[in-house]
C-alpha positions as CSV (number, residue, x, y, z in Angstrom):
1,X,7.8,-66.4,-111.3
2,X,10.5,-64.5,-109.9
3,X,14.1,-63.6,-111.4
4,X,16.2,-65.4,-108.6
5,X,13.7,-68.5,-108.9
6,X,13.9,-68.8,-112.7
7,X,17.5,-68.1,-112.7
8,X,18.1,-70.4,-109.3
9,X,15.8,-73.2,-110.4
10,X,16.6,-73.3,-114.3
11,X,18.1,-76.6,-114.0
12,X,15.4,-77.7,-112.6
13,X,13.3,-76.3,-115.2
14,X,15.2,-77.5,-118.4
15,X,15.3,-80.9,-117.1
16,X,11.2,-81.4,-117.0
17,X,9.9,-83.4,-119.8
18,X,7.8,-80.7,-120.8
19,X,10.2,-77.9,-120.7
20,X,9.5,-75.7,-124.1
21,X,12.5,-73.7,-123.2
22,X,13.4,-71.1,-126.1
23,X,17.0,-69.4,-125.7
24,X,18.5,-66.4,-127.1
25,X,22.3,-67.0,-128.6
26,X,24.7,-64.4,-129.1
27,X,28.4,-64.0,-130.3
28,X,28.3,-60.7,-130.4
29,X,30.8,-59.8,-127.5
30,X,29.2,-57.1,-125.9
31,X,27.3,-57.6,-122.6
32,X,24.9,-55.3,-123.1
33,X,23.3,-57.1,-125.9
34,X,22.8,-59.7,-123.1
35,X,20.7,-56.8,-121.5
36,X,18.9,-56.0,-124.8
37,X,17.8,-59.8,-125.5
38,X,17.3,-60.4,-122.0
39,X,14.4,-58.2,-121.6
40,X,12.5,-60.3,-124.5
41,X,10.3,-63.7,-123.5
42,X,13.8,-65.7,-123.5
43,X,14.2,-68.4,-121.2
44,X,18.0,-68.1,-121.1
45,X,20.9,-66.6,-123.0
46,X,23.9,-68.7,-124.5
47,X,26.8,-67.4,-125.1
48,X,28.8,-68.8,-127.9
49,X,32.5,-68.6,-127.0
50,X,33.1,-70.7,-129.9
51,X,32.1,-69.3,-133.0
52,X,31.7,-66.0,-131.3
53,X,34.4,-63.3,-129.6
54,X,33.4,-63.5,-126.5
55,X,36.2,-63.7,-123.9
56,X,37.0,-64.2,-120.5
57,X,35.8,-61.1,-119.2
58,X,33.3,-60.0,-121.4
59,X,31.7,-63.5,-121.1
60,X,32.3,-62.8,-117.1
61,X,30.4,-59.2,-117.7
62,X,27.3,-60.9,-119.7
63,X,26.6,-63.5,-117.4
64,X,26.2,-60.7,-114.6
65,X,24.0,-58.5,-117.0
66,X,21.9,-61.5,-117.1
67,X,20.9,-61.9,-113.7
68,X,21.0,-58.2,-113.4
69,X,17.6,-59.0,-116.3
70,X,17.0,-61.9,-114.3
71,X,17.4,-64.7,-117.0
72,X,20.3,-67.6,-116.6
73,X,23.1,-67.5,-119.3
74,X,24.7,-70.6,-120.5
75,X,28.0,-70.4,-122.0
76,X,29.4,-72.9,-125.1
77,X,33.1,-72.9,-124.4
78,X,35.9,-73.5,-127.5
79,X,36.1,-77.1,-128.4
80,X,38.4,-78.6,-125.7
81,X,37.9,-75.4,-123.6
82,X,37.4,-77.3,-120.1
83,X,39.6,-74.7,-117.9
84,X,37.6,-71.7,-119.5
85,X,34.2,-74.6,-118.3
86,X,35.4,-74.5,-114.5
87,X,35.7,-70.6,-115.3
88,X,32.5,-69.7,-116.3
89,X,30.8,-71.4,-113.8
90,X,32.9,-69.6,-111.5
91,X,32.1,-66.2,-113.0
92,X,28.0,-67.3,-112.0
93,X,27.3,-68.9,-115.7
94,X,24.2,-71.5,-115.4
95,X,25.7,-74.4,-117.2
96,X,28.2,-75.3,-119.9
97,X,28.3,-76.4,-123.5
98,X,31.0,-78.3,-124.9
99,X,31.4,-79.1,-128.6
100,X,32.1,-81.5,-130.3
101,X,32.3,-84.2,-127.3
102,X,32.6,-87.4,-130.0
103,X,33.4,-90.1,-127.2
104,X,33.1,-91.4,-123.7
105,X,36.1,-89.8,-122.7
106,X,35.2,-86.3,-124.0
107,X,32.1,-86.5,-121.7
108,X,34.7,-87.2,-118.8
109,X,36.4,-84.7,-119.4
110,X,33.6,-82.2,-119.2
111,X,32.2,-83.5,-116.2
112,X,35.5,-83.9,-114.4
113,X,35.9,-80.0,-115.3
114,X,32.2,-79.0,-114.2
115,X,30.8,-81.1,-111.1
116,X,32.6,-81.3,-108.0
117,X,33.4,-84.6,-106.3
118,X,32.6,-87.1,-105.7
119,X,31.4,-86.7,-109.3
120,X,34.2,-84.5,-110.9
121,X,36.9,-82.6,-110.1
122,X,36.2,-79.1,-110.2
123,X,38.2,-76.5,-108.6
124,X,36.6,-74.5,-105.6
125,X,37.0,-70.3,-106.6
126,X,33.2,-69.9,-107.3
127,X,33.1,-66.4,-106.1
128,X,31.0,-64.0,-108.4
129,X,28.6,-67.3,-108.4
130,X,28.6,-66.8,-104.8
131,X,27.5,-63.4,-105.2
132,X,25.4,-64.0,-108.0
133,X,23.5,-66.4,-106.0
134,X,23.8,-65.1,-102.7
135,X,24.3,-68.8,-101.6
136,X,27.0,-69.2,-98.7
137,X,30.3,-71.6,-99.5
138,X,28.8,-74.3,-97.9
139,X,25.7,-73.7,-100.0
140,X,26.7,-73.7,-103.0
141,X,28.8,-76.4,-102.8
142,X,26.0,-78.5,-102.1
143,X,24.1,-77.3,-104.7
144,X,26.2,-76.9,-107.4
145,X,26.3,-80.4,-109.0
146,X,22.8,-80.0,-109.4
147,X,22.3,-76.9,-110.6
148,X,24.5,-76.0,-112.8
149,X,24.3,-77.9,-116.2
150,X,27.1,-79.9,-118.6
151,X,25.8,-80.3,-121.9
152,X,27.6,-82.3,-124.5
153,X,27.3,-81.3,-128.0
154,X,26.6,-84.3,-130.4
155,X,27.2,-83.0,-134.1
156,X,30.0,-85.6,-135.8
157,X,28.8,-89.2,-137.0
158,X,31.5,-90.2,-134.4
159,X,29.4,-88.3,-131.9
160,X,26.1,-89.9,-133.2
161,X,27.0,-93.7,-133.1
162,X,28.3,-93.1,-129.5
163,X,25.3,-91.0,-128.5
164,X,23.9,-94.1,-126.1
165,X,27.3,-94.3,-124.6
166,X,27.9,-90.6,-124.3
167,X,24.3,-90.4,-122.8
168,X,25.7,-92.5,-119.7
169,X,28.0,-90.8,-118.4
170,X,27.4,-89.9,-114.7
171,X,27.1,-86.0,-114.1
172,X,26.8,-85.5,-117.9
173,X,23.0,-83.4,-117.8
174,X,22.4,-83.2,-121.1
175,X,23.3,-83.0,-124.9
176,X,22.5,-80.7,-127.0
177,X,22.4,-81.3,-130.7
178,X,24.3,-78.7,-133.8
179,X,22.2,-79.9,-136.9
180,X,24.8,-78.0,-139.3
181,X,27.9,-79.4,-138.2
182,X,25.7,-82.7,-138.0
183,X,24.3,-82.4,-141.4
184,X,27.6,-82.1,-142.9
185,X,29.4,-85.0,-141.1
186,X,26.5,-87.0,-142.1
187,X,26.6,-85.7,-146.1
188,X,30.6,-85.9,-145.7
189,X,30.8,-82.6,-146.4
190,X,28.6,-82.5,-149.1
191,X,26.2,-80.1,-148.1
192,X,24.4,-77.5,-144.8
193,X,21.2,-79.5,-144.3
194,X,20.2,-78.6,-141.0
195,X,16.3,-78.7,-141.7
196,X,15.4,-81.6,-143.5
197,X,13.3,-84.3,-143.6
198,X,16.2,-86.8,-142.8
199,X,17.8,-84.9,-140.5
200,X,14.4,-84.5,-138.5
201,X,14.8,-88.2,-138.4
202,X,18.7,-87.8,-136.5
203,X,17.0,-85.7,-133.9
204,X,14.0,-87.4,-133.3
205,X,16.4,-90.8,-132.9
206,X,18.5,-88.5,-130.4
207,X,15.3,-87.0,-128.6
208,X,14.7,-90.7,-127.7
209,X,17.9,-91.8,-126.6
210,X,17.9,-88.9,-124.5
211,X,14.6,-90.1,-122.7
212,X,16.2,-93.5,-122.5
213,X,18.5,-92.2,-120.4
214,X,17.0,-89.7,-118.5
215,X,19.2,-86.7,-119.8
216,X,17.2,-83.8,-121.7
217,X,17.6,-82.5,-125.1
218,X,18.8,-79.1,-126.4
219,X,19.4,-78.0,-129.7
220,X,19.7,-74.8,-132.0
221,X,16.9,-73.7,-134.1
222,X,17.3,-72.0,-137.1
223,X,14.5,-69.6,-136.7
224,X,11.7,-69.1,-134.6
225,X,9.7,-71.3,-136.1
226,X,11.8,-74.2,-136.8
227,X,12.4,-73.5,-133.1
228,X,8.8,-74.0,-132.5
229,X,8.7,-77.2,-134.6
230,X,12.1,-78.6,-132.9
231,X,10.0,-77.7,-129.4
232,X,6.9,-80.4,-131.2
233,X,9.3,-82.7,-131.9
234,X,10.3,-83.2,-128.0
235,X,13.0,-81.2,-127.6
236,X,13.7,-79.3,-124.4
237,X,15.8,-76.0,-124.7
238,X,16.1,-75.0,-128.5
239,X,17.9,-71.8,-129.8
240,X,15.4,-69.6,-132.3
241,X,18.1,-68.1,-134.4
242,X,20.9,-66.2,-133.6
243,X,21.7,-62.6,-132.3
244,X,23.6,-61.3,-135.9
245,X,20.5,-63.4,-137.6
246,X,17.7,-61.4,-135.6
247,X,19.7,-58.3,-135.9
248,X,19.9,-58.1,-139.6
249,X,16.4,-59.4,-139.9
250,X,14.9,-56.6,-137.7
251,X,17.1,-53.9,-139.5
252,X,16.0,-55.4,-143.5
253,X,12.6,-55.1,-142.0
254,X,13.4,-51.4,-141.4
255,X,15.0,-50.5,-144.1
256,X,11.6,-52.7,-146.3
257,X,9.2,-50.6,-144.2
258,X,10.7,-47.4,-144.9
259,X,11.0,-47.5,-148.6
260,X,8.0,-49.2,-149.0
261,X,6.0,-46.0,-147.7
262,X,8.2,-43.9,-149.2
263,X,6.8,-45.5,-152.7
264,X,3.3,-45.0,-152.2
């Protein structure tokens, strides 16, 4: 498969039942690293604008050093970050993450800042996606609605007794699901579960509502191979750690190897 066709046809892609898509996520705000993890088997990159520094223009920078790798990046905007939404799709960015969307009119909102009508309300400036895509005005705006992605995080109890309505939304794509911030609401603060028993239960429940629906399932994996068993369970995009995770892991496997030999 070709760069421009994974890139162009990634929506497309994340959407089939049988997806199996596995992610890179990084907060690190430097595009290179984009560059760096881009060149791995990834199916995408995420950037996380809201937990990491990333800003408007470094964000703007990665999504470009993506498709210079030839790998889509989504971007997870600030909680109630719709303007910076319309933004990033602008700057080329594949599709949007929104946290902490806990009602029907949170999902409104997203979708009023991300689709263009009749569907939302998104204001026309996509240039670098233009140039990106190599798609003419008329083009892109045809295409647009469909390929880029809105993705509702799900990840308060709030969130979780609306999922069904959240899930019908018009122009909403998908959700994805934060098993920390959900295994805390759930606990009432009472403890970071993200990879238990019952909270495989939670996701499996919101893998089929999703289906239900016809919207696809994402969520973030906190290691490859709870990635792998979050990918069994039905889920269709998943996150196998993050970049400072992966990072520190690959240099305490260094640092192990060295002084290891230097024992014998």
């Amino acid at each position: 498969m070709s760069s421009a066709v994974m890139i162009d046809d990634f929506a497309k892609r994340v959407k089939a039942e049988d997806a199996g898509l596995i992610s890179a996520w990084i907060g690190i705000p430097d595009p290179l690293f984009v560059n760096h993890l881009a060149q791995e088997a990834f199916d995408a990159v995420v950037l996380d604008m809201q937990h990491g520094m990333w800003d408007m223009t470094s964000a703007a920078n990665g999504i470009a050093q993506g498709r210079l790798a030839g790998k889509p990046v989504v971007a997870r905007i600030p909680v109630g970050e719709f303007a910076t939404a319309s933004r990033l799709l602008d700057a080329g960015a594949a599709g949007i993450i929104a946290p902490m969307i806990n009602s029907v009119a949170d999902a409104e909102a997203l979708v009023k800042a991300t689709k263009y009508p009749p569907v939302g309300e998104r204001s026309w400036g996509p240039t670098l996606a233009m140039n990106h895509s190599g798609f003419s005005g008329s083009d892109y705006l045809a295409t647009a609605n469909e390929k880029t992605l809105s993705i509702a995080m799900i990840e308060t109890r709030v969130a979780l007794d609306a999922a069904d309505e959240i899930l019908r939304v018009d122009g909403l794509d998908g959700v994805f699901i934060g098993p920390s911030d959900l295994s805390i609401a759930l606990s009432n603060g009472a403890k970071l579960a993200p990879d238990t028993a019952d909270m495989d239960a939670v996701l499996k429940h919101l893998v089929a509502r999703c289906r239900a629906h016809g919207k696809f399932a994402c969520v973030f994996g906190s290691n490859g191979e709870r990635a792998g068993a979050l990918l069994k369970m039905g889920f269709q995009f998943v996150i196998a750690g993050a970049d400072t995770q992966q990072l520190r892991a690959g240099a305490a496997s260094a640092i192990a190897a060295a002084r290891s030999v230097q024992k014998r």
